[in-house]
One Martini backbone bead per residue (centre of mass of N, CA, C, O) as a GRO file, in nm:
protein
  307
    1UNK     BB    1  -2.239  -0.836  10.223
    2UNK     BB    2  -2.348  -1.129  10.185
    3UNK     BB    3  -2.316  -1.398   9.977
    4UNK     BB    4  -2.594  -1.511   9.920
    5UNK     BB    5  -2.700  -1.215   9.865
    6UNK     BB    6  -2.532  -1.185   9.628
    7UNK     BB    7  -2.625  -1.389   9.440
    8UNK     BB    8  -2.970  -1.351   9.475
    9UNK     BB    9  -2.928  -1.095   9.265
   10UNK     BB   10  -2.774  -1.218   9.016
   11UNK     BB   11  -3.066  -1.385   8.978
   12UNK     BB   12  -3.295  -1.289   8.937
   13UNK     BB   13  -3.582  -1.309   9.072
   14UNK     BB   14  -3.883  -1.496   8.966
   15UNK     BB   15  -4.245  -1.478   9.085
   16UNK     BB   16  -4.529  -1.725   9.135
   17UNK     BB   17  -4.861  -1.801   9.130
   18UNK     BB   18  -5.063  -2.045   8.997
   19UNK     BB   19  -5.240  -2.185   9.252
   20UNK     BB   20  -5.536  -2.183   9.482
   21UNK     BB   21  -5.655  -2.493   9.575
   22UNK     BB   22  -5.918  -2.708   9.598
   23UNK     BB   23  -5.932  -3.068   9.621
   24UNK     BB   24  -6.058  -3.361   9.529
   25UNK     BB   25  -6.105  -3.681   9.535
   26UNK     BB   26  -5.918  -3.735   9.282
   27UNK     BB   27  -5.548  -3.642   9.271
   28UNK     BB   28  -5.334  -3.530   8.986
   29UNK     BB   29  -4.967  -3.425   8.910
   30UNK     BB   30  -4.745  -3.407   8.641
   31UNK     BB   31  -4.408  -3.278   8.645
   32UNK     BB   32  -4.185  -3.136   8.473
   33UNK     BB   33  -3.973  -3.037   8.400
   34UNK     BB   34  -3.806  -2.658   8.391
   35UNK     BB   35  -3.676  -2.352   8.393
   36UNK     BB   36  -3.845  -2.365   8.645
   37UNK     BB   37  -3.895  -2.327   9.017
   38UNK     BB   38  -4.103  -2.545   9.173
   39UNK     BB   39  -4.378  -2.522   9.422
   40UNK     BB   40  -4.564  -2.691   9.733
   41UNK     BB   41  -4.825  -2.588   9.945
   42UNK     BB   42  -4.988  -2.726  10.232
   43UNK     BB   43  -5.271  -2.647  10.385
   44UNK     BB   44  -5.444  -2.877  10.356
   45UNK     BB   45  -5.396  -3.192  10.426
   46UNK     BB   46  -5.290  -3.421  10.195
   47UNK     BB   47  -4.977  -3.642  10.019
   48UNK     BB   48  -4.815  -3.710   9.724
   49UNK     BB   49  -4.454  -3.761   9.679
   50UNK     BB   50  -4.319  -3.814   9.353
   51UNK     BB   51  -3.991  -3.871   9.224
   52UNK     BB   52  -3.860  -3.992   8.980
   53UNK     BB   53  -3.556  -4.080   9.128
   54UNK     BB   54  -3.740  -4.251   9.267
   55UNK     BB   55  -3.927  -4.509   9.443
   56UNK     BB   56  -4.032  -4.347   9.703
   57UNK     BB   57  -4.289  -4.188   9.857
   58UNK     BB   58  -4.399  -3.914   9.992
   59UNK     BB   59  -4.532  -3.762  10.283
   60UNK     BB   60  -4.776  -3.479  10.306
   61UNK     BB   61  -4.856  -3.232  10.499
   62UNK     BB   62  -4.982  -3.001  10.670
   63UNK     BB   63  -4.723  -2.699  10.585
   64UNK     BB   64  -4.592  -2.790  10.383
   65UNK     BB   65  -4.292  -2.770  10.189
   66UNK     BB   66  -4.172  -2.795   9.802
   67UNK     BB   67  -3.885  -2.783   9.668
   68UNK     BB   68  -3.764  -2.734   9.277
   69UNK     BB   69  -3.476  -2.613   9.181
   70UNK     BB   70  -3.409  -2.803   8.907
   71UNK     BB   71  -3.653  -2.916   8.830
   72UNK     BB   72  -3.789  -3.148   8.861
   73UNK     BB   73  -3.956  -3.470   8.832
   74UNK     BB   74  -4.295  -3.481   8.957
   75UNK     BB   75  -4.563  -3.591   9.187
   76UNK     BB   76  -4.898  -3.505   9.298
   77UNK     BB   77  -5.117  -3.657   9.547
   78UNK     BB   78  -5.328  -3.868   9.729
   79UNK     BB   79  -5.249  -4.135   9.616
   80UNK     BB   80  -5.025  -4.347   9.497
   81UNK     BB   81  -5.279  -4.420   9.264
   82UNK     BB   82  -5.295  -4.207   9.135
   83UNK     BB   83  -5.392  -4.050   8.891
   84UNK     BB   84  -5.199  -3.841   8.635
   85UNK     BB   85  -5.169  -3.516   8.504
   86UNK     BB   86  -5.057  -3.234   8.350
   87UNK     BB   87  -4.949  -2.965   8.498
   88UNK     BB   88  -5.021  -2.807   8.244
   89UNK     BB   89  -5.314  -2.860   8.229
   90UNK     BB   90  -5.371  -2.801   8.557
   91UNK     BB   91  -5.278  -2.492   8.514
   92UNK     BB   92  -5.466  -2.390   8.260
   93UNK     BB   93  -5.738  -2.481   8.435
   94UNK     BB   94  -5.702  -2.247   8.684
   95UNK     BB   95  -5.632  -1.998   8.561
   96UNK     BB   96  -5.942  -2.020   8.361
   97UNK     BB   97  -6.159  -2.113   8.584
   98UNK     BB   98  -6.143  -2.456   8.544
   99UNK     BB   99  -6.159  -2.734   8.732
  100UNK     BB  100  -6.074  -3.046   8.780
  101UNK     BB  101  -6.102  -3.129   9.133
  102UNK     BB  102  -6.421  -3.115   9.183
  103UNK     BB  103  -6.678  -3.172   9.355
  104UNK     BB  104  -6.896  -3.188   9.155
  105UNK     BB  105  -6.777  -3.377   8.913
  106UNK     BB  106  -6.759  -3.596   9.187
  107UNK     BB  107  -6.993  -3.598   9.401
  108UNK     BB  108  -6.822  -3.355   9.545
  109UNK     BB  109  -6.791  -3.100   9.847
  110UNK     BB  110  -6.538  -3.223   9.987
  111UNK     BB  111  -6.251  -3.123  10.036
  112UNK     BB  112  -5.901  -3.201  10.116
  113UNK     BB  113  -5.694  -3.014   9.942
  114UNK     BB  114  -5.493  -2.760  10.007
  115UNK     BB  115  -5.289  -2.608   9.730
  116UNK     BB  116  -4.987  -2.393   9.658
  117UNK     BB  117  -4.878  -2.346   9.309
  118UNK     BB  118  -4.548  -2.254   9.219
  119UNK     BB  119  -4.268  -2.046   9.100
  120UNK     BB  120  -3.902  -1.970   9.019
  121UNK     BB  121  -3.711  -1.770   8.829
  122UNK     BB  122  -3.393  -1.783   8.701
  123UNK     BB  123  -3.053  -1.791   8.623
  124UNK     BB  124  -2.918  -2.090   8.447
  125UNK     BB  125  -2.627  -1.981   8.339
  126UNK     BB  126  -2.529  -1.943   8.607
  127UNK     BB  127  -2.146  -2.022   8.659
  128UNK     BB  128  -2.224  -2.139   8.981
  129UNK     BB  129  -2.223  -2.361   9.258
  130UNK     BB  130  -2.480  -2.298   9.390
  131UNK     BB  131  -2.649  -2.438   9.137
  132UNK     BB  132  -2.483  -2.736   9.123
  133UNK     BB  133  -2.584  -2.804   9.426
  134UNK     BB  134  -2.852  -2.822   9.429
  135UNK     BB  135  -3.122  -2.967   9.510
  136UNK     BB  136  -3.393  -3.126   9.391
  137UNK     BB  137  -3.514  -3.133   9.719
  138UNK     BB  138  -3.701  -2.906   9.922
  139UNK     BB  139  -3.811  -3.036  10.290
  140UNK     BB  140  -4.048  -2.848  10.444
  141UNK     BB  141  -4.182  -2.945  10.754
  142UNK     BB  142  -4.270  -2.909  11.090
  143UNK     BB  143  -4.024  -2.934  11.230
  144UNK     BB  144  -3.838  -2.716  11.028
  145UNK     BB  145  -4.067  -2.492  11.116
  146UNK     BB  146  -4.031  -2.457  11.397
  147UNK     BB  147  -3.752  -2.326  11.367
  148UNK     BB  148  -3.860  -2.126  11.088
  149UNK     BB  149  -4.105  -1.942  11.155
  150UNK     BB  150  -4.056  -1.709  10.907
  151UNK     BB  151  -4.229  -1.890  10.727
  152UNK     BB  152  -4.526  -1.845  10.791
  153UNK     BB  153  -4.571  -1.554  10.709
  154UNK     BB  154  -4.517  -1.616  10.398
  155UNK     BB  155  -4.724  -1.816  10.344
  156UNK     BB  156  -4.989  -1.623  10.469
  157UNK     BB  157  -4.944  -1.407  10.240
  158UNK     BB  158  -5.004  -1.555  10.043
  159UNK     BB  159  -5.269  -1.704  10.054
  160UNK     BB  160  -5.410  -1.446  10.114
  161UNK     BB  161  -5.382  -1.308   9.822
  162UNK     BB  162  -5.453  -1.581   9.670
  163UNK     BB  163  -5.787  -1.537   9.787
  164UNK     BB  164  -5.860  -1.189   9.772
  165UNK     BB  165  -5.775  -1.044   9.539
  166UNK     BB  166  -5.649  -0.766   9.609
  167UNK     BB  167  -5.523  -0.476   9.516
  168UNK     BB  168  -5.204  -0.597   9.445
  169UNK     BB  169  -5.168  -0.911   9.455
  170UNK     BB  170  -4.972  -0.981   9.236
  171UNK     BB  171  -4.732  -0.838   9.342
  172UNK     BB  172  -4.718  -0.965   9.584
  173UNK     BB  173  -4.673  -1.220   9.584
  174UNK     BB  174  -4.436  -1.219   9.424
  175UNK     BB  175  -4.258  -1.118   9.630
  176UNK     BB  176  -4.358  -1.387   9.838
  177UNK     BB  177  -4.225  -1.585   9.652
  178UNK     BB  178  -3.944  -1.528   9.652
  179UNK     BB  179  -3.901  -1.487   9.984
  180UNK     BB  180  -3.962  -1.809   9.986
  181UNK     BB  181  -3.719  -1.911   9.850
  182UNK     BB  182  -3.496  -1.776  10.037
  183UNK     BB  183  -3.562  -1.902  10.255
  184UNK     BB  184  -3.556  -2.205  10.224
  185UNK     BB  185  -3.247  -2.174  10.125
  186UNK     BB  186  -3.187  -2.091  10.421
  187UNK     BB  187  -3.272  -2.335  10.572
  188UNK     BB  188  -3.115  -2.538  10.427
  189UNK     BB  189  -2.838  -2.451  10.504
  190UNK     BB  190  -2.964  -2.437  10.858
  191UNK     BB  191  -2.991  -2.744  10.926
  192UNK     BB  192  -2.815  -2.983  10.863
  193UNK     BB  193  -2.642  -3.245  10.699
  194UNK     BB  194  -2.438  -3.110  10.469
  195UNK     BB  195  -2.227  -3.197  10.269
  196UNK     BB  196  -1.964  -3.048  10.102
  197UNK     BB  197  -2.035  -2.760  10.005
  198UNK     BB  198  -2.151  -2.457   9.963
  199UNK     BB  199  -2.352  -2.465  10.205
  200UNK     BB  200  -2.124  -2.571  10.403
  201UNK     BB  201  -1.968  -2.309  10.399
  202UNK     BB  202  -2.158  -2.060  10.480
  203UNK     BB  203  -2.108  -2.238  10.774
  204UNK     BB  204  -1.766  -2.178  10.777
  205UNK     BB  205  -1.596  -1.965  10.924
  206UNK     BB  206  -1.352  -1.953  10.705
  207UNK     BB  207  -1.497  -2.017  10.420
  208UNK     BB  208  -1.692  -1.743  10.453
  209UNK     BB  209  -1.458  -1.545  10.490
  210UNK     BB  210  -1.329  -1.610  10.227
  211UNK     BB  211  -1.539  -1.506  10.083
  212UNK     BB  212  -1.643  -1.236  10.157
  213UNK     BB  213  -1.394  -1.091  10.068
  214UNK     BB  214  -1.422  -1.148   9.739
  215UNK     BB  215  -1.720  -1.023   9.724
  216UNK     BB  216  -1.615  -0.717   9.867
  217UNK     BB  217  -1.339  -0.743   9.730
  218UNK     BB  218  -1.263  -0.789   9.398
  219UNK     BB  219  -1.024  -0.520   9.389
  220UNK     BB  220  -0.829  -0.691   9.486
  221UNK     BB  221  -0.490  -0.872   9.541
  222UNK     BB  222  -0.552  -1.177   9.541
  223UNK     BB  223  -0.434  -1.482   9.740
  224UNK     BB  224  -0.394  -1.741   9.878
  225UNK     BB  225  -0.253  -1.657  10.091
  226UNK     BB  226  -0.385  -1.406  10.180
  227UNK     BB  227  -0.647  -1.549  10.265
  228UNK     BB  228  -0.532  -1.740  10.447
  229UNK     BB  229  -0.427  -1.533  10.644
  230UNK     BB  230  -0.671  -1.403  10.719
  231UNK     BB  231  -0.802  -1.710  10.834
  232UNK     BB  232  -0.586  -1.875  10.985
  233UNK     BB  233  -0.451  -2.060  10.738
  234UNK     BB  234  -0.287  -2.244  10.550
  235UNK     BB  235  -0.252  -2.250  10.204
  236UNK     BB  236  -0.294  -2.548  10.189
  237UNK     BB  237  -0.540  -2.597  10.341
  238UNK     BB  238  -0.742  -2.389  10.214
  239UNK     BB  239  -0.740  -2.494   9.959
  240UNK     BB  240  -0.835  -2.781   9.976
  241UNK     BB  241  -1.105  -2.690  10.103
  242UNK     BB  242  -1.216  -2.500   9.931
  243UNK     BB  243  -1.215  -2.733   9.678
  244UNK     BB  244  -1.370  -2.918   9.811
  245UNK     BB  245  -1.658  -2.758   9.894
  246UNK     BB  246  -1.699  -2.583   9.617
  247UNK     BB  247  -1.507  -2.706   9.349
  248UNK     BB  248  -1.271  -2.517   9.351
  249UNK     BB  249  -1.050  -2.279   9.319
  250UNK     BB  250  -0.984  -1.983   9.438
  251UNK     BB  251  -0.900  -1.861   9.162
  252UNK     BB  252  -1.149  -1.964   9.029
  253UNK     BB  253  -1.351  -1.817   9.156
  254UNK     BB  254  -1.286  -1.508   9.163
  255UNK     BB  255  -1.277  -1.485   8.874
  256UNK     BB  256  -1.605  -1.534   8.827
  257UNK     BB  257  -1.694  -1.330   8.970
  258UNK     BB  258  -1.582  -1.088   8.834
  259UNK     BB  259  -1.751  -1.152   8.610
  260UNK     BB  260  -2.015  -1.132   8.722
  261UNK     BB  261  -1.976  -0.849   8.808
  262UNK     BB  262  -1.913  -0.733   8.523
  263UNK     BB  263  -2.174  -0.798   8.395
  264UNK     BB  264  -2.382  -0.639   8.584
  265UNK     BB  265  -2.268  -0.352   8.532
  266UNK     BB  266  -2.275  -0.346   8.239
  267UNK     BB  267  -2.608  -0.381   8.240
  268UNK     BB  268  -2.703  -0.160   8.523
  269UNK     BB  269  -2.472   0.034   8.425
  270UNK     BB  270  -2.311   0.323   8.263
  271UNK     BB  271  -2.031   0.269   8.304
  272UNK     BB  272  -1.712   0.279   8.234
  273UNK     BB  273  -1.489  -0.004   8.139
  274UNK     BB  274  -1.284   0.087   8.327
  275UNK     BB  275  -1.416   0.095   8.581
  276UNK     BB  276  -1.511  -0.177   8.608
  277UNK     BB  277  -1.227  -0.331   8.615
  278UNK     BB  278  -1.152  -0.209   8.878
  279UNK     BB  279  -1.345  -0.302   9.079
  280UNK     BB  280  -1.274  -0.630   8.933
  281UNK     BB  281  -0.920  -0.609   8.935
  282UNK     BB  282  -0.841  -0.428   8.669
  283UNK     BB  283  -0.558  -0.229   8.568
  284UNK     BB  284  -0.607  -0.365   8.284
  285UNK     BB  285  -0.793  -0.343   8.032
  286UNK     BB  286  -0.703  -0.580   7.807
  287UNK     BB  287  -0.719  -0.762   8.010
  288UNK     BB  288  -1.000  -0.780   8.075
  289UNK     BB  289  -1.116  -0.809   7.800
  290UNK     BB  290  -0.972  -1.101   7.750
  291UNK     BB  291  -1.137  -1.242   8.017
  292UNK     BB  292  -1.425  -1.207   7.904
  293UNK     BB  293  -1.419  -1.350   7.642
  294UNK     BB  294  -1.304  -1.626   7.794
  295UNK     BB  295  -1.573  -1.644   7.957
  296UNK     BB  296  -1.824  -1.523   7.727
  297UNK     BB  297  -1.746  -1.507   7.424
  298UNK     BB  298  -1.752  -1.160   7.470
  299UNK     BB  299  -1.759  -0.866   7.474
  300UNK     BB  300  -1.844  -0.602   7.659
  301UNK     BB  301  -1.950  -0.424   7.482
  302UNK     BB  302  -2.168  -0.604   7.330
  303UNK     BB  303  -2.331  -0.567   7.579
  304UNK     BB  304  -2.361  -0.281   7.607
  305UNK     BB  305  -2.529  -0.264   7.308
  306UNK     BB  306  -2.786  -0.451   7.463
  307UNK     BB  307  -2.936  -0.218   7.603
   0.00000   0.00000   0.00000
């Protein structure tokens, strides 16, 4: 199990497209903040994208992804000086199939960007350096994508569900929706120019397999010492770049990582609370229960009570 793919499990991905729709001149949109991580794929035409936190618009070719894991507050228009709606109108307006930018009404026939607009939901209390990592914007150009060929694939699978609405298109769309999250996430990791963080650790030859080791094995009694050994680094050195980079000690990411995993097993499974605490290193029940009521301020059982 890579550890990547084991946080985007435990984050419950839901995703979906609000619409794929073309746009004539003049035409824009403000999105606001929001819980989902919503996204922008342009499919034909230009754009411009300016972000709430910066003073420069950003140009958008045809082909661009742009995703916004922490939902930032950003504009997304045809020229830098265009007016904009705000994003719930112009989603709630798309929907319901009542166009606000078409040619009709502004007596133009001509669309001029095609453009597909969508978000993804996940556990945003999801208490991991993963999630406080995540930049603002990730933006997949012509450049990165030809790197990452297997971007176009999902790509051309939205479009095209999200066009011919065959049965079955809104399940296909959602899951080929979350697919596209998850690439983004890995070209942004494999990209390259990242500076310390969780995701430049993942591909950190030494600290990707210390990590690797606590998640494949949770129910083991590491030590810094035991991981340092395991990868082939001093104690002192081990702790420090790990502390770096990931932004806690090792034995502080250990211990939540085990309170995710436990909190997952009781959620996801019947197993009795004795077998989830020895699974995620605790052998003695009473440490267990109060390790998790210490981290989620809640008991096991009441969890288990809520299912």
């Amino acid at each position: 199990m890579d550890v990547l793919g084991d946080i985007l499990r435990i984050l419950r991905l839901r995703g979906s497209v609000y619409f794929n729709a073309c746009f004539c001149t003049p035409w824009g949109m403000d999105m606001a903040e929001s819980s989902r991580a919503s996204f922008h794929i342009i499919v034909r035409g230009e754009a411009w994208l300016k972000m709430a936190s910066a003073s420069e618009s950003i140009k958008l070719q045809a082909g661009d992804i742009v995703l916004f894991p922490s939902s930032a507050p950003h504009s997304i228009r045809d020229s830098i000086d265009s007016k904009c709606l705000p994003g719930e109108q112009v989603v709630t307006a798309y929907q319901a199939k009542k166009p606000l930018f078409s040619g009709d009404q502004l007596g133009d026939s001509s669309p001029e960007v095609n453009i597909v607009c969508g978000y993804v939901e996940f556990d945003r209390a999801f208490p991991h350096p993963f999630l406080s990592n995540l930049p603002e914007l990730i933006h997949i150009d012509a450049q990165l994508r030809s790197r990452f060929y297997w971007l176009d694939s999902v790509i051309r699978q939205i479009v095209t569900e999200s066009e011919e609405q065959q049965p079955g298109s809104d399940v296909l769309i959602d899951r080929f929706t979350e697919i596209l999250f998850i690439q983004v996430i890995r070209s942004y990791t494999q990209s390259g120019g990242i500076q310390q963080s969780y995701f430049s650790a993942l591909h950190d030859k030494q600290l990707s397999t210390a990590l690797s080791l606590m998640h494949n094995h949770p129910d083991k009694a590491w030590t810094v010492e035991l991981l340092a050994s395991e990868i082939g680094m001093s104690r002192s050195a081990f702790y420090s770049r790990f502390n770096d980079y990931i932004g806690m000690p090792p034995m502080k990411y250990l211990f939540e990582w085990r309170m995710l995993q436990a909190k997952q097993q009781i959620q996801d499974s019947h197993k009795p609370l004795v077998i989830v605490a020895e699974e995620v290193g605790y052998h003695s029940d009473s440490a267990f229960q109060k390790a998790f009521k210490r981290f989620y301020h809640f008991t096991p059982a009441s969890l288990r009570k809520l299912k």
